[in-house]
Coordinates of C-alpha atoms in Angstrom, one line a residue:
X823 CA 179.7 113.9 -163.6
X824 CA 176.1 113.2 -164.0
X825 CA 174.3 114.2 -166.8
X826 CA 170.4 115.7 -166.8
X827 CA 167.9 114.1 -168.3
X828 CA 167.5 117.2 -171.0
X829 CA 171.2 117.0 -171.6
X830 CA 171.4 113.0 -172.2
X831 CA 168.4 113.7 -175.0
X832 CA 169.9 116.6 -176.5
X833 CA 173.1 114.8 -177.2
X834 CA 171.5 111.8 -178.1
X835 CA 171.7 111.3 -181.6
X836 CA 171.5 108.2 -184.4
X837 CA 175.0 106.6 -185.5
X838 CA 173.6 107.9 -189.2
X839 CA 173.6 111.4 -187.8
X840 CA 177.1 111.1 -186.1
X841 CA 178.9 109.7 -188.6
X842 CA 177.8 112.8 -191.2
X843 CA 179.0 115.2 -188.3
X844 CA 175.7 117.0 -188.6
X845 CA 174.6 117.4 -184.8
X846 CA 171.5 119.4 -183.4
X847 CA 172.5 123.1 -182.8
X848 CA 171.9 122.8 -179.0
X849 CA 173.7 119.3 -178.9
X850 CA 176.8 121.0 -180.5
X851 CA 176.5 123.3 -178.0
X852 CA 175.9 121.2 -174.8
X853 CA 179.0 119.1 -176.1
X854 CA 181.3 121.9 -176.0
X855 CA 179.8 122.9 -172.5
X856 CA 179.8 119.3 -171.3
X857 CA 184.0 118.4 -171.8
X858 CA 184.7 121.9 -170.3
X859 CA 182.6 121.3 -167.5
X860 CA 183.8 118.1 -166.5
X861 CA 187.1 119.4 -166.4
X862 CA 186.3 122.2 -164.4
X863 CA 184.2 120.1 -162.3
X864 CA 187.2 117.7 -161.1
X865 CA 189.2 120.4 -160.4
X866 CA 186.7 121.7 -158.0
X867 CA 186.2 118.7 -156.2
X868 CA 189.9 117.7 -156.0
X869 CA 190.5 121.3 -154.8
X870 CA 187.6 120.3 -152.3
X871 CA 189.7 117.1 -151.1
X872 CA 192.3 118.7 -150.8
X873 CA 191.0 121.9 -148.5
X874 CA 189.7 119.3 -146.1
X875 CA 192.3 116.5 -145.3
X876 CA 192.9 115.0 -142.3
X877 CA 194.8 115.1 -139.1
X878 CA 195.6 112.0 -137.0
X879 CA 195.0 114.2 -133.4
X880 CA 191.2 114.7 -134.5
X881 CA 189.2 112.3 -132.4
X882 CA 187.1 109.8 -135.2
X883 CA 183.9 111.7 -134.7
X884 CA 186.1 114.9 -136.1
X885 CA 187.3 113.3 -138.8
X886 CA 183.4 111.5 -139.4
X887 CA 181.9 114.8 -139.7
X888 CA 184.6 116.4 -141.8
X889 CA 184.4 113.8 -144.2
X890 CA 180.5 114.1 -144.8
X891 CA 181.2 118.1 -145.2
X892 CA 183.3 117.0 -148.4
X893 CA 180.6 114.6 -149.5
X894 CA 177.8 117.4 -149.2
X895 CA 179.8 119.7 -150.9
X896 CA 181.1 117.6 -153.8
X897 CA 177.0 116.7 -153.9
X898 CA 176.8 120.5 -153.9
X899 CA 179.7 121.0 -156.4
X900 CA 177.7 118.5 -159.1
X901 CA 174.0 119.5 -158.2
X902 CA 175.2 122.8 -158.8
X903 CA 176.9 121.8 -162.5
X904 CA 173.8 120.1 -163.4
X905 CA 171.4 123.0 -162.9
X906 CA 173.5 125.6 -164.9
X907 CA 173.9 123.8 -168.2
X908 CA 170.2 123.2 -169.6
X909 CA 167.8 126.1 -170.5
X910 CA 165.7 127.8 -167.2
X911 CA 162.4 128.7 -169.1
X912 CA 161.5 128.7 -172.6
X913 CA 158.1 129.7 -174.5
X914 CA 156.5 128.5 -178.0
X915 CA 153.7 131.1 -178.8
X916 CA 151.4 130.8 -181.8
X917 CA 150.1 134.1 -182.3
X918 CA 147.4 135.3 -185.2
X919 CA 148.5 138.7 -187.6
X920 CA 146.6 140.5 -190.4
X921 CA 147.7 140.7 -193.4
X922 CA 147.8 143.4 -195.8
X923 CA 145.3 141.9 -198.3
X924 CA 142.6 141.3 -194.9
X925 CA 143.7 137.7 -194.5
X926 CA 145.3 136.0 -191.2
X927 CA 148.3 134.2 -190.9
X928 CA 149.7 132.5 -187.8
X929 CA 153.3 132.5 -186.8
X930 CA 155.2 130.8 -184.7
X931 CA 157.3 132.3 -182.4
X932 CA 160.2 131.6 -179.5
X933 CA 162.0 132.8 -176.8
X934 CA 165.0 130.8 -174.8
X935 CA 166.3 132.0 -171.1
X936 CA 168.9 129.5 -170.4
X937 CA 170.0 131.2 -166.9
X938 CA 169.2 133.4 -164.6
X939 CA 172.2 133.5 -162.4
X940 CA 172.0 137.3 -163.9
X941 CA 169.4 138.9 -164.6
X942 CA 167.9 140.3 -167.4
X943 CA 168.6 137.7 -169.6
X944 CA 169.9 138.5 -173.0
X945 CA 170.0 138.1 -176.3
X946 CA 168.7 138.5 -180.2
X947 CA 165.8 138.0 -181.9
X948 CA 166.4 136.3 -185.4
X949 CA 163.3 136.2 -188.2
X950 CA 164.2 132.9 -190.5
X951 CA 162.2 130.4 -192.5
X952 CA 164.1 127.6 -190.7
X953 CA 164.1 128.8 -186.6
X954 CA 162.7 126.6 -184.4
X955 CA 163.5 125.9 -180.7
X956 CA 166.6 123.9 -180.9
X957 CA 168.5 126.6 -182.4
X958 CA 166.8 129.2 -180.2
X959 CA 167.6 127.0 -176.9
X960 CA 171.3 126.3 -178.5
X961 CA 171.9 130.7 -179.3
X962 CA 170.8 131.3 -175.8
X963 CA 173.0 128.8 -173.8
X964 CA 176.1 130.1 -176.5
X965 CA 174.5 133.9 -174.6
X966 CA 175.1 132.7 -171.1
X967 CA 178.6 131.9 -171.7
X968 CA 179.0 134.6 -174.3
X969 CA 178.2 137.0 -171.3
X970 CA 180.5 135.4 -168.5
X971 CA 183.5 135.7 -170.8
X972 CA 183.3 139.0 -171.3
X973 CA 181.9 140.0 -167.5
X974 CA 178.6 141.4 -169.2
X975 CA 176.0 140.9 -166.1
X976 CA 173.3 139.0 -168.0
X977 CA 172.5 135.5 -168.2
X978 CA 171.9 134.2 -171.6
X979 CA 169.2 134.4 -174.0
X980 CA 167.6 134.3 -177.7
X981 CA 164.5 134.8 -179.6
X982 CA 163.2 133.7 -182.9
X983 CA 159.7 133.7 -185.4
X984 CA 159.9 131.2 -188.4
X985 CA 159.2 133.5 -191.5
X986 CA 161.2 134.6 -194.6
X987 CA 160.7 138.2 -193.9
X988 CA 161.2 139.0 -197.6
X989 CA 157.9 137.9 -198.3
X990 CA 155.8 140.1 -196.4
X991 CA 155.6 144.3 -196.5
X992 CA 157.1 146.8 -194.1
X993 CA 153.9 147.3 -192.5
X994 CA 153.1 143.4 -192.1
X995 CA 156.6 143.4 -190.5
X996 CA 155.6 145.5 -187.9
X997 CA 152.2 143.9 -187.2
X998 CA 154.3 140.8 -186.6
X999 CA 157.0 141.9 -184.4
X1000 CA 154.5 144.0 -182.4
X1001 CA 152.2 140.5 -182.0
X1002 CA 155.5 138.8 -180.9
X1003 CA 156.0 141.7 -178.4
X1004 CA 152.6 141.4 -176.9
X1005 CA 152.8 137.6 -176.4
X1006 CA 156.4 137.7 -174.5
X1007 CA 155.3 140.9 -172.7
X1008 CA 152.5 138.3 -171.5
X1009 CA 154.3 136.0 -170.6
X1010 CA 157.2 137.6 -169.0
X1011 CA 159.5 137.4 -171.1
X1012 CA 160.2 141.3 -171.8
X1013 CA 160.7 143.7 -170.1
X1014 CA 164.3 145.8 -168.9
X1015 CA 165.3 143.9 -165.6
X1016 CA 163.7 140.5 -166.7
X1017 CA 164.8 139.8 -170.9
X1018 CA 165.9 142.4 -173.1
X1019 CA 166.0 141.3 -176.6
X1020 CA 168.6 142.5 -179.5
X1021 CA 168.6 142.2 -183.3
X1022 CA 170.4 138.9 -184.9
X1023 CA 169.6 137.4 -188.7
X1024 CA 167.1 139.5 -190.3
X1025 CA 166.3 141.6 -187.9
X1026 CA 167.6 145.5 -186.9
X1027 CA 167.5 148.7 -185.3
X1028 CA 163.9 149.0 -187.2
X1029 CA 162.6 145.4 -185.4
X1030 CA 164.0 146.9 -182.3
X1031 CA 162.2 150.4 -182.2
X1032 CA 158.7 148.6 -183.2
X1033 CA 159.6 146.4 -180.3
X1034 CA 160.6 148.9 -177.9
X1035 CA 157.4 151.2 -178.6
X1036 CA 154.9 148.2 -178.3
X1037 CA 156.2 147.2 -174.5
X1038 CA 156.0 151.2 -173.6
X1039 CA 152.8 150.8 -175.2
X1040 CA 151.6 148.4 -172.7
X1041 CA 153.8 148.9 -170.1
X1042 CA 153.5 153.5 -169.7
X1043 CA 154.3 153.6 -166.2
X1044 CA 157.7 151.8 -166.3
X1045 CA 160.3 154.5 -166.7
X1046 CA 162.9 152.4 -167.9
X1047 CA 161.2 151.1 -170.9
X1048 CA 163.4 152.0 -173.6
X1049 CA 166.0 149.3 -172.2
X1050 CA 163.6 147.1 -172.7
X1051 CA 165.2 146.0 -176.0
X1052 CA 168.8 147.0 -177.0
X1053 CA 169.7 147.8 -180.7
X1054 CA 167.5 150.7 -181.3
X1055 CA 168.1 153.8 -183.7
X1056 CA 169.7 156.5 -181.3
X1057 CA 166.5 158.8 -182.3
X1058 CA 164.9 155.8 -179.7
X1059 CA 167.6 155.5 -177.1
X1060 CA 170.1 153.5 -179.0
X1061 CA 174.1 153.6 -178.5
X1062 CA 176.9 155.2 -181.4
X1063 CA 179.4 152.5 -182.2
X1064 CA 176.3 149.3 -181.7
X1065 CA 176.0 148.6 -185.8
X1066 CA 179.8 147.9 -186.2
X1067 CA 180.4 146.2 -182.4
X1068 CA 180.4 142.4 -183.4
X1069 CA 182.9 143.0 -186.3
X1070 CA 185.0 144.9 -184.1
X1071 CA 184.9 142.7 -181.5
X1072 CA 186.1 140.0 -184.0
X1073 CA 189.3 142.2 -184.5
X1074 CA 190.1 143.2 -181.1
X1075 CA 190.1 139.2 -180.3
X1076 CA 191.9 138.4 -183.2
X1077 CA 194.3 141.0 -182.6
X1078 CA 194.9 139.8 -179.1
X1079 CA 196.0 136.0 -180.3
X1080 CA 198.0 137.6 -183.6
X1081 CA 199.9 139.4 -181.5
X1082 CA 200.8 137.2 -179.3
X1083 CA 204.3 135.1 -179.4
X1084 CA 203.7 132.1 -177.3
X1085 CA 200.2 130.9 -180.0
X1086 CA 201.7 132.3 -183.1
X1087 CA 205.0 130.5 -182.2
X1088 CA 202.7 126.7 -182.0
X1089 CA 200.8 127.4 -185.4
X1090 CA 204.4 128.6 -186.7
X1091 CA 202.9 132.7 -187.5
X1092 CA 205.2 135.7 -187.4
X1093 CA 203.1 138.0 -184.8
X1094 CA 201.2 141.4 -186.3
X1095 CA 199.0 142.0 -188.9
X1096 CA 201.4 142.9 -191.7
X1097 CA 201.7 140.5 -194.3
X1098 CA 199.2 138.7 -193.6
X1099 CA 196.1 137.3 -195.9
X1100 CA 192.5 136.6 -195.2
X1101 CA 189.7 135.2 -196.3
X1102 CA 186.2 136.5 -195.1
X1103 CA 183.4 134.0 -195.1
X1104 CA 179.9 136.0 -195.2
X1105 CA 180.4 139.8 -195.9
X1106 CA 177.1 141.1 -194.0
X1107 CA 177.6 143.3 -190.9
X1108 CA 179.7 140.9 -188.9
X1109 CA 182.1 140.0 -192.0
X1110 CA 182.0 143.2 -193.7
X1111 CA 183.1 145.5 -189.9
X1112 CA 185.8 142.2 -189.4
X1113 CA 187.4 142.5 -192.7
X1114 CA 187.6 146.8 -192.7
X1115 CA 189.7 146.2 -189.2
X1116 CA 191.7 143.4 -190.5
X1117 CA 192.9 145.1 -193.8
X1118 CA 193.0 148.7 -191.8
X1119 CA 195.7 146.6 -189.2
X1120 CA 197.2 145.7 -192.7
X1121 CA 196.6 142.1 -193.6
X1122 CA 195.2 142.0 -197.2
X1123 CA 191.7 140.5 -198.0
X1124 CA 192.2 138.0 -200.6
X1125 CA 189.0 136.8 -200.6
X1126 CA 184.9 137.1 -199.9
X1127 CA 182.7 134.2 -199.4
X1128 CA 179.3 134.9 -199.9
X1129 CA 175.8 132.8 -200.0
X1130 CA 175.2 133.4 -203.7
X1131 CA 179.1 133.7 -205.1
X1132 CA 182.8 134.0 -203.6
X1133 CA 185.6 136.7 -205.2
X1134 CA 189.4 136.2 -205.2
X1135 CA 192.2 138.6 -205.6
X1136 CA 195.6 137.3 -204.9
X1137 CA 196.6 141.2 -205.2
X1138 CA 194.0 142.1 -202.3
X1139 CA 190.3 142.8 -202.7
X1140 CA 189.3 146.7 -201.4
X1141 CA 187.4 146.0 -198.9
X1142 CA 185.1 149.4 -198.0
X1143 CA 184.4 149.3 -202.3
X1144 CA 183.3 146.1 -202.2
X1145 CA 180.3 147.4 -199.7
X1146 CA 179.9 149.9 -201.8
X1147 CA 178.9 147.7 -204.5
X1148 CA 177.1 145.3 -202.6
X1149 CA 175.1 148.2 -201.7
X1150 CA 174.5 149.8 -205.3
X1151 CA 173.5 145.8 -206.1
X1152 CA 171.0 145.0 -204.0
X1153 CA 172.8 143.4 -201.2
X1154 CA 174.8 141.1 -203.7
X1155 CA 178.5 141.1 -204.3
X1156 CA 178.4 139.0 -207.8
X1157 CA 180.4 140.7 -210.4
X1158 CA 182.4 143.1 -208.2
X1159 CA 185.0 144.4 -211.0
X1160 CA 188.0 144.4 -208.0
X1161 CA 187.8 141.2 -207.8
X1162 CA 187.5 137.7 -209.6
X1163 CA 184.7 135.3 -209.7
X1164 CA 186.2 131.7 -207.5
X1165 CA 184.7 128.3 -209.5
X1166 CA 184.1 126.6 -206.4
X1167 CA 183.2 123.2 -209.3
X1168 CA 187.2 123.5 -210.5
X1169 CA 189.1 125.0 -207.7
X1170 CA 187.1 123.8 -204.5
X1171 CA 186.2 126.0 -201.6
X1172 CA 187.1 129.1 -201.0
X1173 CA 187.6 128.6 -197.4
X1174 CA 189.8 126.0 -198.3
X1175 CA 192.3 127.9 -199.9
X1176 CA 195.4 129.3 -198.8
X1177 CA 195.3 132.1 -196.4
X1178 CA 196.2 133.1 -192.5
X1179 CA 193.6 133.8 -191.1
X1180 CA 189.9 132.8 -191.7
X1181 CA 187.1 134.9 -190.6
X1182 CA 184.2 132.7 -190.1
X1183 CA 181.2 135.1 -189.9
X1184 CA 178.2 133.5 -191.9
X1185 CA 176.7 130.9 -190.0
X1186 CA 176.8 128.1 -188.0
X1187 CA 178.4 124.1 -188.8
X1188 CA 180.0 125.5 -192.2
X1189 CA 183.5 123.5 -191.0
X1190 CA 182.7 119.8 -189.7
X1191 CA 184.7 116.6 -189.8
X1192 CA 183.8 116.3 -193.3
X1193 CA 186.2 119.4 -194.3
X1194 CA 188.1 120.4 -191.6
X1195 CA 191.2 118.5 -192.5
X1196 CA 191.3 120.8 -195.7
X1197 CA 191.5 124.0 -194.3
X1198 CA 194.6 125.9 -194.7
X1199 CA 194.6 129.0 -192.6
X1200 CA 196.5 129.0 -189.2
X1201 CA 194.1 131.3 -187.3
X1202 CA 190.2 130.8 -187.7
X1203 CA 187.9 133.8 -186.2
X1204 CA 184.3 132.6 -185.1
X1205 CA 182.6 135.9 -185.8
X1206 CA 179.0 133.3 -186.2
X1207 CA 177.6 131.3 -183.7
X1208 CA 178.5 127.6 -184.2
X1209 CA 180.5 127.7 -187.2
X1210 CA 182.4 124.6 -186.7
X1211 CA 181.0 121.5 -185.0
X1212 CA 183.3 119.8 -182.3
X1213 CA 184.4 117.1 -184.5
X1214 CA 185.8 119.5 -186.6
X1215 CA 187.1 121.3 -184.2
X1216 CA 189.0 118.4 -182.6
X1217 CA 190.7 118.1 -186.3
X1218 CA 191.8 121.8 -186.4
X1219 CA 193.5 121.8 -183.3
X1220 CA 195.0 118.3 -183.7
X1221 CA 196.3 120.1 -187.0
X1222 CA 198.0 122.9 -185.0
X1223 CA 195.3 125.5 -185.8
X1224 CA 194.3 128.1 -183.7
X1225 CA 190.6 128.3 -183.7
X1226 CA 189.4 131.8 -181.6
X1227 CA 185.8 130.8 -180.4
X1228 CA 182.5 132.4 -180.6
X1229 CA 181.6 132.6 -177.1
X1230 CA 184.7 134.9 -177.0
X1231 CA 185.3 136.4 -180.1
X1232 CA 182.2 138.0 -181.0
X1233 CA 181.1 138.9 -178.0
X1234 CA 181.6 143.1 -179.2
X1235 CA 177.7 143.0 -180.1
X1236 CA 176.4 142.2 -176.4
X1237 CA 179.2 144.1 -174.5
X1238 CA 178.0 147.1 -176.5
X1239 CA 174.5 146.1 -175.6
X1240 CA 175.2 146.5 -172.5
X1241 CA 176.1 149.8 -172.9
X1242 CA 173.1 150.8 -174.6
X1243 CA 171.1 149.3 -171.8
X1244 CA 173.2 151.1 -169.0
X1245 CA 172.4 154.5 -170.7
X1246 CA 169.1 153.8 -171.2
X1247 CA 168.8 153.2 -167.5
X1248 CA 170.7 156.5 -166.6
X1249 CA 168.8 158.5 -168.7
X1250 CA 171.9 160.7 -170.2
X1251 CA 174.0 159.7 -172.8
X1252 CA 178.1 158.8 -172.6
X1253 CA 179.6 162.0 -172.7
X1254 CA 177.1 164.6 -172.4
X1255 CA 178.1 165.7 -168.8
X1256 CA 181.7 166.0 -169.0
X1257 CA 181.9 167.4 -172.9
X1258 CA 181.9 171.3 -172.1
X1259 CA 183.7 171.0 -169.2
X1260 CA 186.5 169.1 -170.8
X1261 CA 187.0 171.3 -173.6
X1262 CA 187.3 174.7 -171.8
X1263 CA 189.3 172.9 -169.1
X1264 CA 191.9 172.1 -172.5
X1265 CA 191.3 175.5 -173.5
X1266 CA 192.3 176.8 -170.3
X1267 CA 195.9 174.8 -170.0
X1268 CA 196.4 176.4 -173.2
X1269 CA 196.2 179.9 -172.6
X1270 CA 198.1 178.8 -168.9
X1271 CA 200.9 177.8 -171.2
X1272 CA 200.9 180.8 -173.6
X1273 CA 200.9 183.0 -170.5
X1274 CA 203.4 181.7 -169.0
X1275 CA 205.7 182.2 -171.9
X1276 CA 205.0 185.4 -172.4
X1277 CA 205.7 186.3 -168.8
X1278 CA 209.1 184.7 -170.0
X1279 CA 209.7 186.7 -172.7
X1280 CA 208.6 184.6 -175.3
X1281 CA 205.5 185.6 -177.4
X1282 CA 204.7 182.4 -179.1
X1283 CA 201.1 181.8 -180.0
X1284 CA 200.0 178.1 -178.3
X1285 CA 197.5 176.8 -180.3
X1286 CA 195.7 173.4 -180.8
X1287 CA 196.7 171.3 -183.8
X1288 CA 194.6 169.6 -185.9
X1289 CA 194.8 165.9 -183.8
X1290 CA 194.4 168.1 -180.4
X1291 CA 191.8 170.3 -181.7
X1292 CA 189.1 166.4 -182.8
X1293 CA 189.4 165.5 -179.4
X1294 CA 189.6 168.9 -177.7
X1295 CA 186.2 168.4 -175.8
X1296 CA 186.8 165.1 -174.5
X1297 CA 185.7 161.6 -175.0
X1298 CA 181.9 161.6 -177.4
X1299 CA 179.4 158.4 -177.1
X1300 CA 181.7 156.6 -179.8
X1301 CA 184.8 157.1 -178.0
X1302 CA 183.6 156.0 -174.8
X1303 CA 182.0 152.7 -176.4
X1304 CA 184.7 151.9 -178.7
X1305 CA 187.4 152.3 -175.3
X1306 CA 185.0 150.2 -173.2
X1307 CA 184.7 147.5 -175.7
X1308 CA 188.2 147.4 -176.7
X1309 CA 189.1 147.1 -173.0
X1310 CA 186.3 144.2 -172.1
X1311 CA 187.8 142.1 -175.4
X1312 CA 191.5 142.7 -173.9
X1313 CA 190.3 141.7 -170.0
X1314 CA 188.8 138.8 -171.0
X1315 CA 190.7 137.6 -173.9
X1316 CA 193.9 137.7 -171.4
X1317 CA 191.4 135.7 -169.0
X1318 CA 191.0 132.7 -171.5
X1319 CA 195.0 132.6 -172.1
X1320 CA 195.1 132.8 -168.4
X1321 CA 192.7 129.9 -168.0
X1322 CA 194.4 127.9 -170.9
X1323 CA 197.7 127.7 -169.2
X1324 CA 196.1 126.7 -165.6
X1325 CA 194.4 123.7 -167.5
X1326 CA 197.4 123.0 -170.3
X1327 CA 195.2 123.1 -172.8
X1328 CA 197.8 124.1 -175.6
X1329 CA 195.8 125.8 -178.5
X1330 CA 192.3 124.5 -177.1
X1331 CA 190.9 128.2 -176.8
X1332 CA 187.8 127.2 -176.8
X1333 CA 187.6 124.6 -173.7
X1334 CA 189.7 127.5 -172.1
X1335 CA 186.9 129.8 -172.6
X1336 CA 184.2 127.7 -171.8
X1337 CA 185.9 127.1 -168.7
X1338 CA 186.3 130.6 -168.0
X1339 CA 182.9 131.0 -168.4
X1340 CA 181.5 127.9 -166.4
X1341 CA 183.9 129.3 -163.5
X1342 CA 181.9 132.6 -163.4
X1343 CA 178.6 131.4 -163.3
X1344 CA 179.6 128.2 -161.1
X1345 CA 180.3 131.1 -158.3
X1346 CA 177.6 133.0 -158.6
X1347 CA 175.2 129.9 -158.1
X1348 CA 177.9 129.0 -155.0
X1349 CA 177.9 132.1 -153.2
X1350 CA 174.5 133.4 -153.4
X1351 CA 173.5 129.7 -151.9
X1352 CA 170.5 127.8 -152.5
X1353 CA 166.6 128.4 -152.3

């Protein structure tokens, strides 16, 4: 396969670079995407070969012509592979914001659609001292296949402004976001059927509303504004069950493989959750939502890793008063009383020590060829983007680890995104049509039941109990997002096992699920042809 010009510089990189397993974001990225999509790609053109053959009775002209319909489509096949990996359209802006004190800054801000084989594209906007456009052009591309894997309709995409936002006020905060929204409003890069942001690092349902307000602002005739952005506060149009959907993504995925006999018999696991120990790297939303499934399934949490100090318990750390300490601290989880301080100097890395599974969920290259060897858990869950660099991950499954990838595994954020943005669209929320109904309707088969019994003789009062009488009216917002996203992790977590056998790819979940993904789009770009 021939690579693009734009892949061939992005993963270009000095020996020095290499050899300290440091790659680009978007490089790491495009070399996951690359070895999955030249095995997909040979596939395609031998099943190509193959379709055509040839039969001795055709005259030579028959067999002439047949033979340059496989060329043109194996030309197709590879012109097609080469369009979807590098980003469609991307957008630096340098926009000017007052400050509280009367002063201007300028910030820098950017915005990544990396295909539009579906459209809107999708995807968070992060507010860090350290964003620029390889790691926005690396998050979007991880969207795109994010999407396919779980069969959410959107093509990939990711947003970004260089700033500590801890330096500046509430009300600067808004002025920025506000400036970012008019620039990609400008530009066309907002908007409910073209990009629809979503919070990521730093940002939130707040980010979102300001965002979502400024394009109605601009934009007053479009009806469908509020899905403009997804992540908003339900007072704006937002979804129940969005703030914890990532995390429990993380352990609907998890739960798939840990249940499973045929990968917990190759990294030599019992299957099921009891028993078992974990370690939680980063306890914010992602790790915090992970680790509350995890330990409510009935693995103990044994310990936290966290930017600024990591806690051990071999006895199990409680995981829901650990959050609510870090909330009565100011966001930090030092000197949680339930819990020991780990010496990371005397006893080395926490994510290094013994444990079964691994929740990876702070951010991205944190296991490279440099520690990979030393980590000890069987299972490792990518709830961050990028956590582990290909290097390393060539390591991990060399050493019989089963390592369930991002582009899979927490996928719960956008699925539930989705959902947002489909109720946004229909104007009504999950539910809301159906709840009355539902409940006399169970109300009704009630008293049908008690009658009948008493036409029999038997005067016995039929009554709801307690578990009956919670869901009584039906299936609320929650329930409905919670049953769709469980279902979408099941469906396409079954797809990647699927796809892992057809390829005998062993514990190599992630090629399997980058070729999952690469399938999906490749016949979308096939079947809607070429313009």
């Amino acid at each position: 396969m021939s690579l693009s010009n734009t892949i061939k510089r992005a993963l270009s990189a000095s020996p020095k670079v290499l050899a300290a397993d440091n790659p680009k974001f978007y490089a790491m990225v495009l070399d996951f995407t690359q070895s999955s999509a030249d095995i997909l790609e040979k596939e395609l053109l031998k099943q190509n070969e193959l379709k055509i053959g040839h039969d001795l009775q055709m005259r030579e002209d028959q067999i002439k012509a047949m033979e340059r319909s496989v060329e043109q489509k194996q030309k197709t096949i590879e012109g097609i592979f080469d369009f979807m990996l590098p980003c469609k359209s991307i957008i630096e802006t340098n926009f000017r914001v007052r400050m509280d004190d009367g002063s201007h800054k300028v910030f820098s801000g950017y915005r990544a659609q990396h295909s539009h084989h579906r459209l809107p594209t999708k995807g968070g906007m992060r507010y860090a001292p350290d964003v620029d456009m390889d790691e926005v052009k690396a998050l979007a591309a991880l969207m795109t296949w994010k999407c396919a894997a779980c069969d959410v309709p959107f093509g990939g995409g990711k947003a970004g402004i260089t700033l500590d936002s801890k330096a500046y006020s509430v009300s600067e905060l808004e002025r920025i976001t506000r400036a970012f929204a008019q620039q990609l409003n400008k530009h066309g890069f907002l908007g409910p059927a073209v990009d629809v942001p979503a919070p990521d690092m730093y940002t939130g349902e707040r980010e979102m509303a300001w965002m979502a307000n400024e394009y109605q602002r601009l934009n007053p005739t479009d009806l469908n504004a509020p899905a403009c952005v997804t992540g908003k506060p339900i007072s704006q149009g937002g979804v129940h069950g969005r703030v914890s959907a990532t995390g429990r993504g993380v352990f609907h995925g998890t739960d798939l493989f840990i249940n499973n006999e045929k990968y917990c018999e190759m990294i030599g696991l019992t299957t099921g959750w009891e028993g078992k120990t974990f370690i939680m790297q980063g306890f914010g939303n992602v790790g915090f939502h992970s680790a509350r499934y995890f330990a409510r399934k009935g693995a103990k949490c044994i310990g936290i890793s966290e930017y600024n100090g990591d806690l051990f318990n071999e006895n199990g750390i409680d995981i829901l008063a650990l959050e609510d300490y870090k909330l009565k601290n100011g966001g930090s989880i030092v000197g949680f009383p339930g819990a020991r301080a780990w010496d990371a100097e005397t006893e080395g890395s926490l994510i290094e020590a013994e444990c079964d599974i691994l929740g990876v969920c702070a951010k991205e290259k944190v296991i490279t060829a440099d520690n990979a060897h030393n980590i000890k858990a069987k299972i490792l869950s990518e709830g961050a983007n990028g956590p582990i660099t290909p290097r390393g991950h060539e390591i991990l499954v060399a050493n019989k680890q089963l390592v369930i990838p991002d582009l899979y595994l927490n996928a719960g954020g956008v699925t539930v995104s989705y959902f947002e943005w489909l109720k946004n669209l229909n104007h009504v929320s999950y539910g809301r049509l159906t709840w009355q109904f539902t409940e006399d309707q169970n109300r009704a088969i009630l008293g049908s039941v008690a009658e009948s019994l008493a036409a029999a003789g038997h005067n016995i009062p039929v009554i709801a109990n307690e578990e009956l009488e919670k869901s009584i009216h039906g299936a609320s917002e929650k329930d409905i997002v919670h049953s769709g996203l469980a279902f979408t992790m099941k469906r396409a977590g079954l797809k990647i096992m699927e796809t892992a056998d057809e390829f005998d790819l062993g514990l190599d979940v992630r090629t399997a699920a980058y070729i999952s993904s690469l399938r999906k789009v490749y016949e979308v770009y096939s079947q809607a042809g070429f313009n």
